Coordinates of C-alpha atoms in Angstrom, one line a residue:
Chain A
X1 CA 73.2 -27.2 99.9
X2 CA 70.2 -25.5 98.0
X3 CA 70.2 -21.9 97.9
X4 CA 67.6 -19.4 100.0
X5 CA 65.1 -18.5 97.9
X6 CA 66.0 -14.5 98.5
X7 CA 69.7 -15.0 98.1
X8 CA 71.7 -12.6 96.2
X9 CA 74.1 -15.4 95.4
X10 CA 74.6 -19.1 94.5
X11 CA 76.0 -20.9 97.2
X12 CA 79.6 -22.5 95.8
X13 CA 79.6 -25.7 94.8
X14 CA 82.0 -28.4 94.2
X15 CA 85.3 -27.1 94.6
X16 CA 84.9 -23.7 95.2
X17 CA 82.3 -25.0 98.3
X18 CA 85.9 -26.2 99.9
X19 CA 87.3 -23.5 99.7
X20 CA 87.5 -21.4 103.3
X21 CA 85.9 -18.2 103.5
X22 CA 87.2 -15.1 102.6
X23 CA 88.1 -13.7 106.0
X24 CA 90.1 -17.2 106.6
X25 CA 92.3 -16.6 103.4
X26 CA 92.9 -13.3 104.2
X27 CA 93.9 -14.0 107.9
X28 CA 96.1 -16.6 106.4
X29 CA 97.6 -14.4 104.0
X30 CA 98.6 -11.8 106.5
X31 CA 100.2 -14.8 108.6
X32 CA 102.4 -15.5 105.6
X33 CA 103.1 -12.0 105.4
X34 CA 104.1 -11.4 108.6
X35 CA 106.3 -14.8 108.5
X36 CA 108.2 -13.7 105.5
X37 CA 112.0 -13.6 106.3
X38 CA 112.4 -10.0 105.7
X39 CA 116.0 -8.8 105.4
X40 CA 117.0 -6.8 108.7
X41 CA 116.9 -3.3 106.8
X42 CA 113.3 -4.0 105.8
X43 CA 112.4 -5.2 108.9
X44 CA 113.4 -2.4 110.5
X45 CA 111.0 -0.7 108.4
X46 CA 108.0 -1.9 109.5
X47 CA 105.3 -3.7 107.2
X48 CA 102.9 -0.3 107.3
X49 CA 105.9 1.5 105.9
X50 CA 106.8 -0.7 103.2
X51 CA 102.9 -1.3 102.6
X52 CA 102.8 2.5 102.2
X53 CA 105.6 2.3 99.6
X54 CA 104.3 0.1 97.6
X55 CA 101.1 1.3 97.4
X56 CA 103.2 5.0 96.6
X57 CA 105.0 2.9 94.2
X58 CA 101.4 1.8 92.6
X59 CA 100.0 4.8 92.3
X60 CA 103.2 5.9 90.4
X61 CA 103.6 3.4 88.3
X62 CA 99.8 3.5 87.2
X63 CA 99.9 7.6 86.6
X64 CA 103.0 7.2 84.8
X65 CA 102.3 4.6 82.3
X66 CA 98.6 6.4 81.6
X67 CA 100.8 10.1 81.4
X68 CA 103.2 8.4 78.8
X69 CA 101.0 8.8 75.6
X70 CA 99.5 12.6 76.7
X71 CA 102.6 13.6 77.6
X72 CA 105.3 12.1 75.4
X73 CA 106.8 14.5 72.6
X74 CA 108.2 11.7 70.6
X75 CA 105.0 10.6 68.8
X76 CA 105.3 9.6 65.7
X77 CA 102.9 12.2 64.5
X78 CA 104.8 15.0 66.6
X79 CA 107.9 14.2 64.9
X80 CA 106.2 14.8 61.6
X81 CA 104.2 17.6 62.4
X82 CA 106.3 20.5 61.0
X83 CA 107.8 18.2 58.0
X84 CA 104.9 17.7 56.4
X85 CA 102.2 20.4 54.9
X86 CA 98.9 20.0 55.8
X87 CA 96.4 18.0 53.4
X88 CA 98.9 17.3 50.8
X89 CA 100.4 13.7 49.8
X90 CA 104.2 13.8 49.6
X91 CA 106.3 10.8 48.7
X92 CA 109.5 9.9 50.8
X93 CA 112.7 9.1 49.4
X94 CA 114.3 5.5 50.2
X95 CA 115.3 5.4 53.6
X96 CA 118.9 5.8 54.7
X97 CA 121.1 5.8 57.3
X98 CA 120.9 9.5 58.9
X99 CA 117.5 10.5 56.7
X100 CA 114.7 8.1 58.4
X101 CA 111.9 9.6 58.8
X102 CA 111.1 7.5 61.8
X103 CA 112.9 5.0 64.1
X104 CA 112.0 1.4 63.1
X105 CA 110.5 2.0 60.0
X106 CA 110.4 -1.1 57.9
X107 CA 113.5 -0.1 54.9
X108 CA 113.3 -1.0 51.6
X109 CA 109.6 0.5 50.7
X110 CA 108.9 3.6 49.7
X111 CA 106.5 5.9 51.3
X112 CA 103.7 8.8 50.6
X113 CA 102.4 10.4 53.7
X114 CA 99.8 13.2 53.8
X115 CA 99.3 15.0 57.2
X116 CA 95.8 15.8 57.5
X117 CA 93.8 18.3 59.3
X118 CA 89.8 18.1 59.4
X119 CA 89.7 22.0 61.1
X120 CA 88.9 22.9 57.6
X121 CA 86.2 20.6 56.2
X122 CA 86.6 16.9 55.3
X123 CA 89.5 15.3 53.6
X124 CA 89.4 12.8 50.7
X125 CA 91.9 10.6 50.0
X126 CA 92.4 8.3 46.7
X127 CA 94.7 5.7 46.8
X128 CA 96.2 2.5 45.0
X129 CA 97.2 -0.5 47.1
X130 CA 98.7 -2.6 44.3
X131 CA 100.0 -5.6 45.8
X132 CA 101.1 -7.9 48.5
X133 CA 103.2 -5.6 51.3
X134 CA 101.4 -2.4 50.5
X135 CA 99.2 -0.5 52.7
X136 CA 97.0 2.3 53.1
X137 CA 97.1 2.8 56.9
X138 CA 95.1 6.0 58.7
X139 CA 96.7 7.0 62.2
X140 CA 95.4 9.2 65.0
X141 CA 97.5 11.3 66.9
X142 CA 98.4 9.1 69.3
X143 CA 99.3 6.6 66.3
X144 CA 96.3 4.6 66.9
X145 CA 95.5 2.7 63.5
X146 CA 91.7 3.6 62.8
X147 CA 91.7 2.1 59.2
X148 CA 94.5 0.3 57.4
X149 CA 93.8 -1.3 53.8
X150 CA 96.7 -4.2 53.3
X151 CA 97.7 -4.9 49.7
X152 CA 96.5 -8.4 48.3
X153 CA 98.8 -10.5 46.4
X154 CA 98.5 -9.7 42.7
X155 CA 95.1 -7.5 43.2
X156 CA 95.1 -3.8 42.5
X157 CA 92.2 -2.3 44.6
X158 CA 91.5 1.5 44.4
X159 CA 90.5 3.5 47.2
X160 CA 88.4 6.2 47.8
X161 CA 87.9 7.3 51.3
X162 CA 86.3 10.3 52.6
X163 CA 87.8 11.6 56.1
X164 CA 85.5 13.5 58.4
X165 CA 85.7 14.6 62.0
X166 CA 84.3 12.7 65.1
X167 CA 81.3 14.5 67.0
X168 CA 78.0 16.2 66.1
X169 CA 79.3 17.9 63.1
X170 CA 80.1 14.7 61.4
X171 CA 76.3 13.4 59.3
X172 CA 76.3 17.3 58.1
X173 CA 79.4 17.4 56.4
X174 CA 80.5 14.6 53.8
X175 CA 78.8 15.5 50.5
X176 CA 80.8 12.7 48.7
X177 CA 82.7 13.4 45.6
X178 CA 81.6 10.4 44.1
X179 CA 79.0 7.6 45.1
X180 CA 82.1 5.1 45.7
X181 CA 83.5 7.2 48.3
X182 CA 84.1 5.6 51.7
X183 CA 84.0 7.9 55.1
X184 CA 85.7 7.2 57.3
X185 CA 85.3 8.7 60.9
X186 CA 88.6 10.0 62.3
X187 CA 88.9 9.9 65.8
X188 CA 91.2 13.3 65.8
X189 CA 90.5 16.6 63.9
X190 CA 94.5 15.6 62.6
X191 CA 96.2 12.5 62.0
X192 CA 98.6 11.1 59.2
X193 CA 97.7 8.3 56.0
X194 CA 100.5 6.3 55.0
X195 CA 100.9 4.9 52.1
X196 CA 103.1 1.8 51.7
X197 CA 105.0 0.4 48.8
X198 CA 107.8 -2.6 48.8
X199 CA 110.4 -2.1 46.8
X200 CA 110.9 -5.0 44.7
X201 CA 114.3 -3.7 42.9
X202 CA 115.8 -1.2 40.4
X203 CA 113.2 -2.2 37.7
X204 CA 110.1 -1.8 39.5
X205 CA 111.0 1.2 41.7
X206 CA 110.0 3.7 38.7
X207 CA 105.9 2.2 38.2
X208 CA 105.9 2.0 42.3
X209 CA 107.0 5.9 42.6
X210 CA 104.3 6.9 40.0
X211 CA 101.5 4.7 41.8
X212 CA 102.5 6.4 45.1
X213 CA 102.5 9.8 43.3
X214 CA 99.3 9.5 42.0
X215 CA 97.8 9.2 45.6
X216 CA 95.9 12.1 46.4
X217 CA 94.8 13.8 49.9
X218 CA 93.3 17.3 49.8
X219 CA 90.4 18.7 51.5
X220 CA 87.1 17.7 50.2
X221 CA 84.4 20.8 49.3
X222 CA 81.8 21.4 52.0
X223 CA 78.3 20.3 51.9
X224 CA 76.1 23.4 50.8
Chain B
X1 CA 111.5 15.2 117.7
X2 CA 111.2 11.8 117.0
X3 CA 108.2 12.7 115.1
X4 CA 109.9 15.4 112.6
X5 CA 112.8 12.6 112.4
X6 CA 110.4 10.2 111.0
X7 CA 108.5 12.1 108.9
X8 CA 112.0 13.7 107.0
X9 CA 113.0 9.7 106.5
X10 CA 110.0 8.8 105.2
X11 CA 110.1 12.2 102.7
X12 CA 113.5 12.1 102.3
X13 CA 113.8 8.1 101.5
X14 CA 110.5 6.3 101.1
X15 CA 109.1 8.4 99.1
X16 CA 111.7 9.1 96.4
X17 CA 112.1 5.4 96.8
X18 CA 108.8 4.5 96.2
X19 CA 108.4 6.9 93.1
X20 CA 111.9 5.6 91.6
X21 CA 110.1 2.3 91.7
X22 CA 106.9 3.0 90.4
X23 CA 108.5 4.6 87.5
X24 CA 111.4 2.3 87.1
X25 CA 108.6 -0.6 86.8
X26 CA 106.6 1.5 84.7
X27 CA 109.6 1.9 82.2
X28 CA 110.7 -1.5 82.0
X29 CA 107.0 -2.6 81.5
X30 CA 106.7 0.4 78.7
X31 CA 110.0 -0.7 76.9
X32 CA 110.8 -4.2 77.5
X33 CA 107.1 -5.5 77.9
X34 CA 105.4 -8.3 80.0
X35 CA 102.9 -10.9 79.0
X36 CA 100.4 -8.5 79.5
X37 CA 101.8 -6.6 76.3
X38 CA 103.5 -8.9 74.3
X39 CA 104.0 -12.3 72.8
X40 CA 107.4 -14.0 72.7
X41 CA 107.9 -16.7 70.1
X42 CA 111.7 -18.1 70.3
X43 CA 113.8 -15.2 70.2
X44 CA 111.0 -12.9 68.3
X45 CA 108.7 -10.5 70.5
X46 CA 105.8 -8.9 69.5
X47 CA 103.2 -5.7 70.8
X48 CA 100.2 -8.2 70.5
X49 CA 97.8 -4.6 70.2
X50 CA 100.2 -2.2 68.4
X51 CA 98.3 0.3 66.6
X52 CA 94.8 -0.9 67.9
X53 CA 92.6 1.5 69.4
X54 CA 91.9 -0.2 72.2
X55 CA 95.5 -1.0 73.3
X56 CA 95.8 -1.5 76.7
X57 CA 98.3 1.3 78.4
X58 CA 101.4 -0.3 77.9
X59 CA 101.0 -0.4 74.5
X60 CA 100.3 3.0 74.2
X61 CA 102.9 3.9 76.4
X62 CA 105.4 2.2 74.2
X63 CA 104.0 3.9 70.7
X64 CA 104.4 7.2 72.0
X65 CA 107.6 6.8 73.7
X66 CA 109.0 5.0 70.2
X67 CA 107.6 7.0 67.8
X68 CA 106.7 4.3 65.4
X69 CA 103.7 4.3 63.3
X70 CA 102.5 0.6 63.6
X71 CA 99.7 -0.8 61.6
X72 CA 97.0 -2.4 63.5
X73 CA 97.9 -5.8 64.6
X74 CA 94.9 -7.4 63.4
X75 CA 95.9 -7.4 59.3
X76 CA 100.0 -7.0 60.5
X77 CA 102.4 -7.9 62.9
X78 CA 106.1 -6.5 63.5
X79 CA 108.4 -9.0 65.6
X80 CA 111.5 -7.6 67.4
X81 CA 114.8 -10.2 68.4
X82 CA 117.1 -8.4 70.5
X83 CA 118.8 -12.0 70.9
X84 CA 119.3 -15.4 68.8
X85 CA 117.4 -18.2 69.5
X86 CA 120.2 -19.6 72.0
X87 CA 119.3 -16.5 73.6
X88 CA 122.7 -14.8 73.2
X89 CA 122.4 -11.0 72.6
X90 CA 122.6 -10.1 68.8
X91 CA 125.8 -8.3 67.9
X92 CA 127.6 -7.0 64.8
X93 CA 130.8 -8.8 65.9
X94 CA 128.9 -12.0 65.6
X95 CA 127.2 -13.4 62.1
X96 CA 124.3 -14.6 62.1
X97 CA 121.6 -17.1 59.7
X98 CA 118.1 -16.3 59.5
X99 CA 116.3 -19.5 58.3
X100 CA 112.9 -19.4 57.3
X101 CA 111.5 -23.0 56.9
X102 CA 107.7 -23.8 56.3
X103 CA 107.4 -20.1 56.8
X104 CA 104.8 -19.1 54.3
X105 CA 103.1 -16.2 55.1
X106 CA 101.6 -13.5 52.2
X107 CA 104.0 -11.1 52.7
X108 CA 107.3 -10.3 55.1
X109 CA 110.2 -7.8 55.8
X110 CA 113.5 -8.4 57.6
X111 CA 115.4 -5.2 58.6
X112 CA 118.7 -4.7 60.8
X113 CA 118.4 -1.8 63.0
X114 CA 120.5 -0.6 65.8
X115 CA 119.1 -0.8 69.7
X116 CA 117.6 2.8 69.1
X117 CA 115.6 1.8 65.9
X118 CA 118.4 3.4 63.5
X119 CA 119.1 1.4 60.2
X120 CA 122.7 0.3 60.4
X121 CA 125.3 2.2 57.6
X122 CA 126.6 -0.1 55.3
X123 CA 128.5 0.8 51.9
X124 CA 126.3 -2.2 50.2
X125 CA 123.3 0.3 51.1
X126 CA 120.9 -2.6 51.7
X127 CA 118.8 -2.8 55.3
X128 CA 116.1 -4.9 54.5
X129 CA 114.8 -8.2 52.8
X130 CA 111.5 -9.3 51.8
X131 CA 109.4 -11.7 50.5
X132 CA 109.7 -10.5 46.9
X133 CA 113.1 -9.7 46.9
X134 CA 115.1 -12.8 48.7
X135 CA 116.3 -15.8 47.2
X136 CA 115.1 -19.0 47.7
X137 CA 117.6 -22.6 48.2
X138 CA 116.3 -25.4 45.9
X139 CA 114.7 -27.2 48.9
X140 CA 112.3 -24.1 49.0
X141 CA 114.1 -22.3 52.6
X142 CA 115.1 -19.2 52.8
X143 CA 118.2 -18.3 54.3
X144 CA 119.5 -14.6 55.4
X145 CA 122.9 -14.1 56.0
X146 CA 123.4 -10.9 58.8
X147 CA 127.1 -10.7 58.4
X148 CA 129.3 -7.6 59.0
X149 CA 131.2 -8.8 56.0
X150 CA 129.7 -9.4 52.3
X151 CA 128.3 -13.2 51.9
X152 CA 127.1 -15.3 49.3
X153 CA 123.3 -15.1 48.8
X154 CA 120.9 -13.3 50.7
X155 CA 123.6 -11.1 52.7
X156 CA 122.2 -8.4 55.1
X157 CA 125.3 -6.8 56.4
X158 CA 124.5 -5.7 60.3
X159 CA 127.4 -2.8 59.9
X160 CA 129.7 -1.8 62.9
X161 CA 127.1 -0.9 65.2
X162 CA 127.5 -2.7 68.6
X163 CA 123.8 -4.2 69.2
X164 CA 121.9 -4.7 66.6
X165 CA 118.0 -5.8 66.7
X166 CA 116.4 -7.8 63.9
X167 CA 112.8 -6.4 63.1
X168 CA 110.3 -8.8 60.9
X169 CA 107.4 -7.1 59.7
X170 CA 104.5 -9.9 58.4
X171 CA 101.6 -9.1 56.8
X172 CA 98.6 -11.3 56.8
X173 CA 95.9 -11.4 58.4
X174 CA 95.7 -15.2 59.4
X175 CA 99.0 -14.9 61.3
X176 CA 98.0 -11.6 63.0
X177 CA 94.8 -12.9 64.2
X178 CA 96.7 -15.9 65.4
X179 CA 99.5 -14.1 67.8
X180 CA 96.9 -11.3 68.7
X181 CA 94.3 -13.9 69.8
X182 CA 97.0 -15.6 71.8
X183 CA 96.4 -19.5 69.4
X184 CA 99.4 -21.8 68.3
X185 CA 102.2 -20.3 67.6
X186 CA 103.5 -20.1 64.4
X187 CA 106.7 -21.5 62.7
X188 CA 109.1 -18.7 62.9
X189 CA 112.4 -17.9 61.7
X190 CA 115.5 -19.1 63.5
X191 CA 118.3 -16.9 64.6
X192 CA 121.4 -19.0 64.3
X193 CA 125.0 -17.7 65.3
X194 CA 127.1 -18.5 62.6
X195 CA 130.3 -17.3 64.1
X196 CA 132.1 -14.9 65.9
X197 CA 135.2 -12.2 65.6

């Protein structure tokens, strides 16, 4: 079977050329359907009825799910909102029992989250992911994880990141502290940075507090 | 008059009925997950494209409805086992033993949390092991002990809540990559019911 020279389309080979045609399928699809032991209730419904629920049902189920994340108030960042000042790193105590700061946070780490807010100008973030189990993750508000930095074992790695806004603004406004800065587009004008830190008992918990509370987020001066 | 009496039925029941299931399917999809979501490894299940980006819905769905904060599945992964790996649902009435064997990766966390994400009370004031703070047996396993009551070694008490959920959090990349790009699964930890009260 060679194909017409003007045709749209390969004509199916092998196993697919055994195949019946489309309309065939469908016809014997619908015979199925309509051979289907329905119980009595159902049948009494009629199959455009129960077609026309599930197709309701669809249309439901597809608006629902894509509403969930617009329309949900327990986001992650929406819990923290009014917790947290704007631009500013704070570090968590331990987590406990009563005082988590969010459900299913991984215990036994500490924590240093800055909310930011890019309304005002870029942000600039600095940053030690010291180890194995740390990490330096950026969230949208939605807690989509633009950027995340996870800790190596036994390698300190500084970081320097510069945060700007999404859109046209964006190429006129990071006038990087330094040379070694990093931008880093955000997808949302605010967002959260997490900083992560295992706990690896008593005697480490002092150095891993001062690491975290040396992490800095503030907002970063304007380009001139 | 026949007309008006079909039209109420169909607002009064199909419709209703058809939007309780469309959001009742919806919400089990969102919370429990599907293939299309997830990736089930013995009794551990995972959000294969937590924290990406480009999560499909479901995903999304279930961050925002959770509230966690999950770090992008391609350099982590969290794991959730609602059951042991009999497939018996986890309890505080019940002990349990965690054994990690041939399970190297760089980093990991093992925390008890109740079914709504809560970390259980306990007067030890522990919740978690990791990879830098368990012990290891001489033959190089590691084994966790969830236990209401204190035990020797690695204890992680599960408290008096009713269900409790194990949650391991692993971070490499190698293993991410792996269970997002759907390849061999990796040796995990078993869940092994030690006993119950």
């Amino acid at each position: 079977m060679r194909a017409w020279p003007g045709q749209l389309w390969r004509t199916p080979r092998g196993w697919l050329a055994r195949l019946p045609p489309a309309r065939m399928l469908l016809k014997q699809a619908l015979g199925l359907l309509l051979r289907l032991r329905l119980p009595g209730w159902l049948r009494r419904l009629g199959l455009r009825r129960i077609a026309a629920v599930v197709l309701l049902a669809g249309i439901v189920h597809i608006c629902a799910t894509l509403a969930t994340p617009v329309l949900s108030s327990r986001h992650a960042f929406l819990l923290l909102r009014d917790k947290l000042s704007a631009n500013r790193m704070v570090v968590l105590p331990p987590q406990a029992p009563g005082q988590q700061l969010l459900p299913w946070l991984p215990p036994h780490m500490l924590y240093a989250i800055c909310r930011y807010d890019l309304s005002g100008g870029p942000v600039t973030v600095r940053a030690t992911v010291a180890d194995a189990g740390w990490a330096l993750s950026l969230h949208a508000t939605q807690g989509e994880n633009f950027y995340v930095l996870p800790g190596q074992p036994l390698r300190r790695t500084e970081v320097s990141l510069v945060l700007v806004p999404k859109g046209p603004e964006t190429p006129l406004i990071p006038r990087a502290e330094s040379i070694s800065d990093t931008p880093v587009v955000s997808p949302t004008r605010e967002g959260l940075i997490v900083l992560r830190a295992p706990l690896h008992g008593l005697a480490w918990a002092a150095e891993t507090e001062a690491m975290l509370q040396r992490a800095t987020c503030t907002q970063a001066r304007r380009a001139d | 008059m026949r007309l008006i009496r079909k039209l109420i039925f169909n607002l009064a029941v199909l419709v209703p009925a058809a939007v309780l299931l469309g959001l009742g399917t919806a919400w089990y999809m969102v919370q429990a997950g599907t293939r299309l979501s997830t990736r089930t490894i013995g009794p551990w299940v995972a959000w294969t494209g937590a924290g990406r980006p480009e999560a499909e819905p479901y995903t999304r769905a279930h961050i925002a409805l959770n509230g966690v904060l999950p770090v992008s599945s391609t350099s982590e992964i969290a794991f959730r086992a609602k059951t042991d790996s009999d497939g018996g649902r986890l309890t505080s009435g019940c002990d349990y033993a965690v054994a990690m064997e041939d399970f190297e990766p760089q980093w990991w966390n093992l925390a008890v949390f109740d079914g709504s994400g809560a970390l259980v009370a306990n007067a030890a004031e522990r919740y978690a092991f990791s990879s830098g703070s368990a012990m290891r047996e001489p033959d190089g396993r590691t084994l966790i002990a969830v236990a209401r009551d204190a035990r020797p070694g690695n204890w992680l008490p599960s408290g008096r809540s009713n269900r409790i959920v194990l949650v391991l959090t692993i971070q490499d990349a190698s293993w991410a990559a792996a269970i997002h790009n759907g390849g061999a699964p990796k040796v995990m930890p078993r869940i092994v019911r030690t006993g119950c009260r």
